CSV table of C-alpha atoms in Angstrom, one decimal:
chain,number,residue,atom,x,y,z
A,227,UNK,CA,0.0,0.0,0.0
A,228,UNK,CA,1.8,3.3,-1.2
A,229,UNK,CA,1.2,6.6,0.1
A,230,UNK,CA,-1.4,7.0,-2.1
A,231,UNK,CA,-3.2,4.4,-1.4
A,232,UNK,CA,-3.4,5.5,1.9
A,233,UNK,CA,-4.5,9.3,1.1
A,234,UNK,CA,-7.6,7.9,-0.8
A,235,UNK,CA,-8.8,5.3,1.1
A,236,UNK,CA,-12.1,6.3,2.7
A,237,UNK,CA,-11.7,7.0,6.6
A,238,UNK,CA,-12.0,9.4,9.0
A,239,UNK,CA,-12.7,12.9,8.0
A,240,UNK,CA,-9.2,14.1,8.3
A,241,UNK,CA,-7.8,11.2,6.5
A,242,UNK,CA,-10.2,12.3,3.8
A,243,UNK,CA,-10.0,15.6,3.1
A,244,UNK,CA,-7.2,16.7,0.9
A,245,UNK,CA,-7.7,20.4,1.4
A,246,UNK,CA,-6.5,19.4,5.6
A,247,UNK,CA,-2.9,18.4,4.4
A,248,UNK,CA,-0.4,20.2,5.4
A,249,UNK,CA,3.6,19.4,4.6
A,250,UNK,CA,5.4,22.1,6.3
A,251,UNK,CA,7.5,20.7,9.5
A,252,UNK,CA,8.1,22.8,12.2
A,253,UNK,CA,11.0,21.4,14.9
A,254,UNK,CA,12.2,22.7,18.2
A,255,UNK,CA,13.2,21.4,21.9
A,256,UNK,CA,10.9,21.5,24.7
A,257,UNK,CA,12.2,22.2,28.2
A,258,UNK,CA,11.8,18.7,30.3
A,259,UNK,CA,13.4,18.3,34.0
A,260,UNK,CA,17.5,18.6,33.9
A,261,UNK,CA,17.5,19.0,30.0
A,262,UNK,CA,15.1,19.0,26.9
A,263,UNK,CA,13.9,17.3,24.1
A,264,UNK,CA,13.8,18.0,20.5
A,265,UNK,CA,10.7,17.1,18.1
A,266,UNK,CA,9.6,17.5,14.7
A,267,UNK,CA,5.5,18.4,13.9
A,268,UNK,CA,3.6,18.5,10.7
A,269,UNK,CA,0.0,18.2,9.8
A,270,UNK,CA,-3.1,20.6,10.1
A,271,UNK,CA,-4.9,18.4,11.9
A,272,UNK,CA,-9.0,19.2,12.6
A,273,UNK,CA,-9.5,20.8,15.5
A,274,UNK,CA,-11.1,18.4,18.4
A,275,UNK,CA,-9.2,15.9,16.8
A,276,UNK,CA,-6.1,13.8,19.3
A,277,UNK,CA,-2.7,14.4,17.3
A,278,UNK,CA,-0.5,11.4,16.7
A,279,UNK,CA,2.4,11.0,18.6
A,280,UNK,CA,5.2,8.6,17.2
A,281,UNK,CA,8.0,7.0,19.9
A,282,UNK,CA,10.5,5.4,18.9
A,283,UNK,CA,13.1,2.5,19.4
A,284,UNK,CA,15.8,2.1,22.0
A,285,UNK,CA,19.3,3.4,20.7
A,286,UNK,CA,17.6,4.9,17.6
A,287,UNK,CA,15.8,7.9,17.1
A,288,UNK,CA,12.6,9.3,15.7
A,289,UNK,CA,14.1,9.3,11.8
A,290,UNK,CA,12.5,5.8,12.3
A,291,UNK,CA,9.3,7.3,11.3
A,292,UNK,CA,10.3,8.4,8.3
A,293,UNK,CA,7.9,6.7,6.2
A,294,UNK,CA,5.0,7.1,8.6
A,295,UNK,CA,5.5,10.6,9.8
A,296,UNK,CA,4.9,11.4,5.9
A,297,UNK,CA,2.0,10.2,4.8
A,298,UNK,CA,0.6,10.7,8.8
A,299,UNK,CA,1.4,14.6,7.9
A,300,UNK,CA,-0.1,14.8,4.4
A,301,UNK,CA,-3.0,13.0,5.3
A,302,UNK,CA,-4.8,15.6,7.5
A,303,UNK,CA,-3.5,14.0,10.9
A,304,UNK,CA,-0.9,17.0,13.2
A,305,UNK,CA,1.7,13.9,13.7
A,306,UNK,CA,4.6,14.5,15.9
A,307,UNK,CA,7.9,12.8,16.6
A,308,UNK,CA,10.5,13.0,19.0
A,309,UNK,CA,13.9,12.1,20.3
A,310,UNK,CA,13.5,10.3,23.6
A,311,UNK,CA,16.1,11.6,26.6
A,312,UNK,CA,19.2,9.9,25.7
A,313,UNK,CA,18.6,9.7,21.9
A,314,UNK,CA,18.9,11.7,19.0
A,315,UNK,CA,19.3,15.2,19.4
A,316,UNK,CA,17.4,15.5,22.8
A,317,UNK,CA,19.5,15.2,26.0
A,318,UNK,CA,21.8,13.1,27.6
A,319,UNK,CA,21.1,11.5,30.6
A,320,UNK,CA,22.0,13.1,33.7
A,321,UNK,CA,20.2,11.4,36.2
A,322,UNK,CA,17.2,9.4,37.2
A,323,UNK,CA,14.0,10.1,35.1
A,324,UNK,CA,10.9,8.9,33.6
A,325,UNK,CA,10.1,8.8,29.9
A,326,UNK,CA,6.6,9.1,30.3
A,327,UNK,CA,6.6,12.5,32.2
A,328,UNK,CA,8.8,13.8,29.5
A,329,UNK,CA,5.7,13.0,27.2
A,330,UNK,CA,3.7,14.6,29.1
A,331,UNK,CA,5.2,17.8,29.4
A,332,UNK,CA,6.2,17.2,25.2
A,333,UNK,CA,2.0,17.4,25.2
A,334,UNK,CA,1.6,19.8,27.2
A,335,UNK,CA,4.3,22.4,26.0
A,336,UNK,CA,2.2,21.6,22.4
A,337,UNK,CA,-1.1,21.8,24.2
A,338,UNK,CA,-2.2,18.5,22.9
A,339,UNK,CA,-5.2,17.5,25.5
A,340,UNK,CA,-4.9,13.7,24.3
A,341,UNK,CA,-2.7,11.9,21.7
A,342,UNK,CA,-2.7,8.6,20.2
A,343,UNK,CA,0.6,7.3,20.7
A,344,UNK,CA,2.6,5.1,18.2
A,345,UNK,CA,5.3,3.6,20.0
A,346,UNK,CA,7.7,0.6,18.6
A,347,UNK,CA,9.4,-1.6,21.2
A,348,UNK,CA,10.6,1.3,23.9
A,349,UNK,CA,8.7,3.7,22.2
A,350,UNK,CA,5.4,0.9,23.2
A,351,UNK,CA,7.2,0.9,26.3
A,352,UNK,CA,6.7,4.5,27.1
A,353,UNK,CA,3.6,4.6,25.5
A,354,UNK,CA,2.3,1.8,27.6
A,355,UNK,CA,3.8,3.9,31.3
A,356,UNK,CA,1.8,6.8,29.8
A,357,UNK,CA,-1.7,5.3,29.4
A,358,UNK,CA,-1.4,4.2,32.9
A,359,UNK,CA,-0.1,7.1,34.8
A,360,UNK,CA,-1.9,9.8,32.7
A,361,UNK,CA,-4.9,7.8,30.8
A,362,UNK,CA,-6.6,11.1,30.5
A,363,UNK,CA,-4.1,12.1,28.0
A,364,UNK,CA,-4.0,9.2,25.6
A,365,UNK,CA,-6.6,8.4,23.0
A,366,UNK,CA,-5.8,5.2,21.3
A,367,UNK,CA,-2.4,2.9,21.5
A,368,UNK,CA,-1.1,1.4,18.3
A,369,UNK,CA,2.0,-1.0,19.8
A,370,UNK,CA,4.5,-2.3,17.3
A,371,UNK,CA,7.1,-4.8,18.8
A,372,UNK,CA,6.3,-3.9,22.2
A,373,UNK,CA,7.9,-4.0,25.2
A,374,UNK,CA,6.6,-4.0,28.4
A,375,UNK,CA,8.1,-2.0,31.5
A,376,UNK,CA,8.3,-4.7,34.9
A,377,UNK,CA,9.0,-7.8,33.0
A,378,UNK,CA,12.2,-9.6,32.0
A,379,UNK,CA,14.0,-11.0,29.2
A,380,UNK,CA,14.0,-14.5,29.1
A,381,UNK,CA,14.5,-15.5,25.5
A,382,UNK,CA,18.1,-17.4,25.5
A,383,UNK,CA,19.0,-15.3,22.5
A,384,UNK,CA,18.0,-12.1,24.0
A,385,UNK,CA,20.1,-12.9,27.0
A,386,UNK,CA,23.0,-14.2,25.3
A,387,UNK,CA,23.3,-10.7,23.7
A,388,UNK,CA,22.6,-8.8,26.0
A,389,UNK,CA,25.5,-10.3,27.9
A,390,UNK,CA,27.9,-9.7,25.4
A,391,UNK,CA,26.7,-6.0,25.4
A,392,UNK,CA,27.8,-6.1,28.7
A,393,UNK,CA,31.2,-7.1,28.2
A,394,UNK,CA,31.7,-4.7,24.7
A,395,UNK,CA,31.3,-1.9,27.1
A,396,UNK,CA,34.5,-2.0,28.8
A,397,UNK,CA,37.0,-3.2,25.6
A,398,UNK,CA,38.6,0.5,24.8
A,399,UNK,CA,39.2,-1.4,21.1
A,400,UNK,CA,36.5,-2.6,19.1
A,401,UNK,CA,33.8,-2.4,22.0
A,402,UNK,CA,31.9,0.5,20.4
A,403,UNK,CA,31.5,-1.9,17.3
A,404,UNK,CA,30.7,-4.8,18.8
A,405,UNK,CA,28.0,-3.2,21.4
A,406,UNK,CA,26.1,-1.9,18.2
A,407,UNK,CA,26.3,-5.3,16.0
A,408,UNK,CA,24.8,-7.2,19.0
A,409,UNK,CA,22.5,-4.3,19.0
A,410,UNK,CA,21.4,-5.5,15.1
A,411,UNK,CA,21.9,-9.2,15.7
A,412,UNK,CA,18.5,-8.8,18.4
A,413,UNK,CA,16.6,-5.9,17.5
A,414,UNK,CA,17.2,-6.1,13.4
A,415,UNK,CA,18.2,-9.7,12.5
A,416,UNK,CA,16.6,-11.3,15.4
A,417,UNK,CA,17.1,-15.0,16.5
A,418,UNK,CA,15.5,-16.7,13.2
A,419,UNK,CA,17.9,-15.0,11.0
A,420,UNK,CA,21.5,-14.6,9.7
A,421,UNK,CA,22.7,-10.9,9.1
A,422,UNK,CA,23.3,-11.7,5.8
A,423,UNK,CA,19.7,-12.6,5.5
A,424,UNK,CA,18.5,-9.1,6.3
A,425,UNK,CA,18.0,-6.0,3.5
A,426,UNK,CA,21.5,-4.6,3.8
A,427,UNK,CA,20.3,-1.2,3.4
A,428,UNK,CA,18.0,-1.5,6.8
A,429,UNK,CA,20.8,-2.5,8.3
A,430,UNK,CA,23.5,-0.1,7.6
A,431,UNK,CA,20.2,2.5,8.6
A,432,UNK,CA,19.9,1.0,11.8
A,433,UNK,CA,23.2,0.7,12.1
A,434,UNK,CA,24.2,4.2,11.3
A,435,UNK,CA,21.6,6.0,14.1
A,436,UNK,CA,22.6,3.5,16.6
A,437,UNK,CA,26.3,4.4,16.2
A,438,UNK,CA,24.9,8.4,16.1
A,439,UNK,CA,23.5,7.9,19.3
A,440,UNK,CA,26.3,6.0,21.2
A,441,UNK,CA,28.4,8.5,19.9
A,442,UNK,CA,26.6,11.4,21.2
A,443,UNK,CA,25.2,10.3,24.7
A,444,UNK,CA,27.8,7.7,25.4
A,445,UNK,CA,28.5,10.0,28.7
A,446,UNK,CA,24.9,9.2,30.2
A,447,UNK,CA,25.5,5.7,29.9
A,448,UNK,CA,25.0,4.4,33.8
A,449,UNK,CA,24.3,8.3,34.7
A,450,UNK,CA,20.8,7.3,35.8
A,451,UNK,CA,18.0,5.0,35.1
A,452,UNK,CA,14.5,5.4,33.5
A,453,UNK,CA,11.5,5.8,36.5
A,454,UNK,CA,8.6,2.9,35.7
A,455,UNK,CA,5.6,1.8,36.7
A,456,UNK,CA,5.8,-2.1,35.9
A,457,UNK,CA,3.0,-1.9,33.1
A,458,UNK,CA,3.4,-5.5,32.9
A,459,UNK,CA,0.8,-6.0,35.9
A,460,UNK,CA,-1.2,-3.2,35.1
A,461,UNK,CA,-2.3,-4.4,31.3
A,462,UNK,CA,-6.1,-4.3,32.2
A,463,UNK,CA,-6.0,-1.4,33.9
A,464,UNK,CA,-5.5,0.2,30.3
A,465,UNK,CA,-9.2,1.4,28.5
A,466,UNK,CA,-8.3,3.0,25.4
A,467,UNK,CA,-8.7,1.5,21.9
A,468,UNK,CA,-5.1,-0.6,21.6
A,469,UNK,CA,-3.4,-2.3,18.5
A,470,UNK,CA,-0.8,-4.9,18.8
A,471,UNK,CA,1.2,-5.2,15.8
A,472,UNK,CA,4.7,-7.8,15.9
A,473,UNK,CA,6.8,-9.2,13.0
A,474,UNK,CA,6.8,-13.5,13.2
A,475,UNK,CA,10.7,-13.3,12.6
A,476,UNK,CA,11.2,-11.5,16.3
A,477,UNK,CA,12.4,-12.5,19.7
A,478,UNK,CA,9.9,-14.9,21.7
A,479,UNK,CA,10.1,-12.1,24.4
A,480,UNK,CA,8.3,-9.4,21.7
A,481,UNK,CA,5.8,-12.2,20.5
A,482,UNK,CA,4.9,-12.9,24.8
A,483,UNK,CA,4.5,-9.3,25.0
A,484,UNK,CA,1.7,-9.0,22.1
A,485,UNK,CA,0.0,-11.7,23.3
A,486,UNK,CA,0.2,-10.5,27.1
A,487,UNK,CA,-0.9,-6.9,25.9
A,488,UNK,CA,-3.9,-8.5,23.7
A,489,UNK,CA,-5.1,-10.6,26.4
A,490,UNK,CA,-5.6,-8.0,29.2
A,491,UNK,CA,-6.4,-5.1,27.5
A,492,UNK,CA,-10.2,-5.0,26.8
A,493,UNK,CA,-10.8,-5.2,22.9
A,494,UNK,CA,-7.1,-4.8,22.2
A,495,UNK,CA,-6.3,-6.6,18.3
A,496,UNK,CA,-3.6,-7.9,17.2
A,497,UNK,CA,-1.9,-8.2,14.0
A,498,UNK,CA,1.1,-10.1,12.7
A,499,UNK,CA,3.1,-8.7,10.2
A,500,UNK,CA,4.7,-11.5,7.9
A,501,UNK,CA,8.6,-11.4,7.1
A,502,UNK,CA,9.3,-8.7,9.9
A,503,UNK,CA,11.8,-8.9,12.9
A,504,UNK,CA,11.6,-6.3,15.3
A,505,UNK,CA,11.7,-3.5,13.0
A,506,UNK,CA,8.0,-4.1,11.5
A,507,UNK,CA,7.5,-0.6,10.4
A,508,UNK,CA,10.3,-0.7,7.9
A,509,UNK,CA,10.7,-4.4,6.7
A,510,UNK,CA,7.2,-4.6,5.4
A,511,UNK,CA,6.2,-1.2,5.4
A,512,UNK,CA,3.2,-1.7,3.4
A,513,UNK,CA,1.6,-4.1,5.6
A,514,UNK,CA,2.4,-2.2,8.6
A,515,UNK,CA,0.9,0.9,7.0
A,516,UNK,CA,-1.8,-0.5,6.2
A,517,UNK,CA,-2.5,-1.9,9.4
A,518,UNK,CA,-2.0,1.4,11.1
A,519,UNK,CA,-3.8,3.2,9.1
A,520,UNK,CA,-7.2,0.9,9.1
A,521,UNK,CA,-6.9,1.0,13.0
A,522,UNK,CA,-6.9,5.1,12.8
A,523,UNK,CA,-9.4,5.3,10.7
A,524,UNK,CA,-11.6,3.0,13.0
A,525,UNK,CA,-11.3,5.1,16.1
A,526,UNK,CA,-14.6,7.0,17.6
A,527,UNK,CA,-13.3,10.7,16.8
């Protein structure tokens, strides 16, 4: 499904109505507790309407959403996207925080009443912290790869990485390198595939931010840790309109998530995307789109 597709497939009003589009981007920072984030906005938007919000990844940054923040703009919807602390060109961690109050102040420095948030595996994770301490300010939830603040990796080749993160850390001579390519062997190969299996180009994409963002905010690594609230118990305390959305080539942790979110949250759907890892949004871009947009253009505006 192309971008056109999309812009003329019957919908919601603002996914409708050409004359709504709007393709200018505006970026700034917003001031969050000891630093500030930076964000990009486009769209009109109708007024009354919730404003997408996009989240994403852990060690990337919110050029993820290239594809989607597009056509999300174009289409009539005010989309935003922005660089958690400790990514991108927001700011490095300097002590203890919590992503999801730095969301909140991002909505309220935009005066956004309520948002749907599109979050993809820490971006979910946020997302998920959000609708539970602030469910006044969220409007729907679309989760790609989620995870899921308060519960553990247990998937072998999850932990087997994650381990050998651990160790990259402290080697002064190809550490750097080898943090990042464990990095892509979970979050962009993932445990069903060889790299040389995966779209090269993706790759050397995900590749290229995550190096970006060790570079930059290497210095907050261990400076403080992200504040909680261990959504993993709480899943049915969540009442907003939710979809699930998880590649069949990802970690067994990602695919227990999904089915853990689907299951408590009442009405939640979920939908595999075939030939997708963790990154679902850009290995089978159409399908995700397509899903996304369907659920969007579903919701009781």
């Amino acid at each position: 499904m192309t971008t056109d597709d999309i812009q003329g497939t019957q919908g919601i009003q603002g996914l409708q109505e050409a004359g709504a589009w709007g393709t200018e981007v505006e970026n700034d920072t917003v001031p969050v507790e000891n630093g500030e984030l930076f964000y990009e906005a486009a769209g009109v938007g109708t007024e009354g309407d919730p404003s997408v919000v996009l989240l994403h990844g852990g060690m990337l940054d919110q050029r993820m959403w290239d594809e989607q923040f597009s056509w999300l703009a174009r289409s009539g919807l005010r989309t935003v996207r922005y660089d958690a602390r400790g990514h991108g060109l927001s700011s490095t961690v300097d002590g203890d925080y919590a992503n999801h109050e730095d969301l909140r102040a991002l909505l309220d420095h935009l005066g956004m009443e309520r948002a749907i948030l599109v979050g993809l595996s820490h971006g979910a994770r946020i997302a998920l912290d959000m609708a539970l301490t602030h469910p006044d300010r969220v409007f729907a939830l679309a989760l790609a790869s989620p995870g899921v603040s308060g519960r553990a990796f247990t998937d072998p080749f999850i932990l087997e990485h994650i381990k050998e993160q651990v160790a990259a850390v402290t080697d002064e001579e190809d550490g750097t390198e080898r943090f990042i390519e464990h990095f892509l062997r979970m979050w962009v190969d993932g445990p069903h595939r060889a790299p040389d299996a995966v779209d090269p180009v993706l790759r050397e994409r995900m590749r290229a931010s995550a190096d970006a963002n060790v570079v930059v905010h290497a210095g907050g690594m261990g400076a403080g840790v992200p504040i909680e609230v261990g959504a993993y118990g709480r899943l049915a305390e969540i009442r907003v309109p939710t979809l699930v959305l998880d590649g069949d080539l990802d970690s067994s942790d990602i695919s227990a998530n999904a089915h853990a979110i689907t299951l408590a949250v009442p009405g939640a759907q979920r939908i595999r995307i075939p030939g997708a890892a963790h990154m679902v949004n850009l290995e089978n871009t159409s399908h995700f789109d397509h899903a996304l947009h369907g659920f969007l253009s579903g919701l009781p505006y």
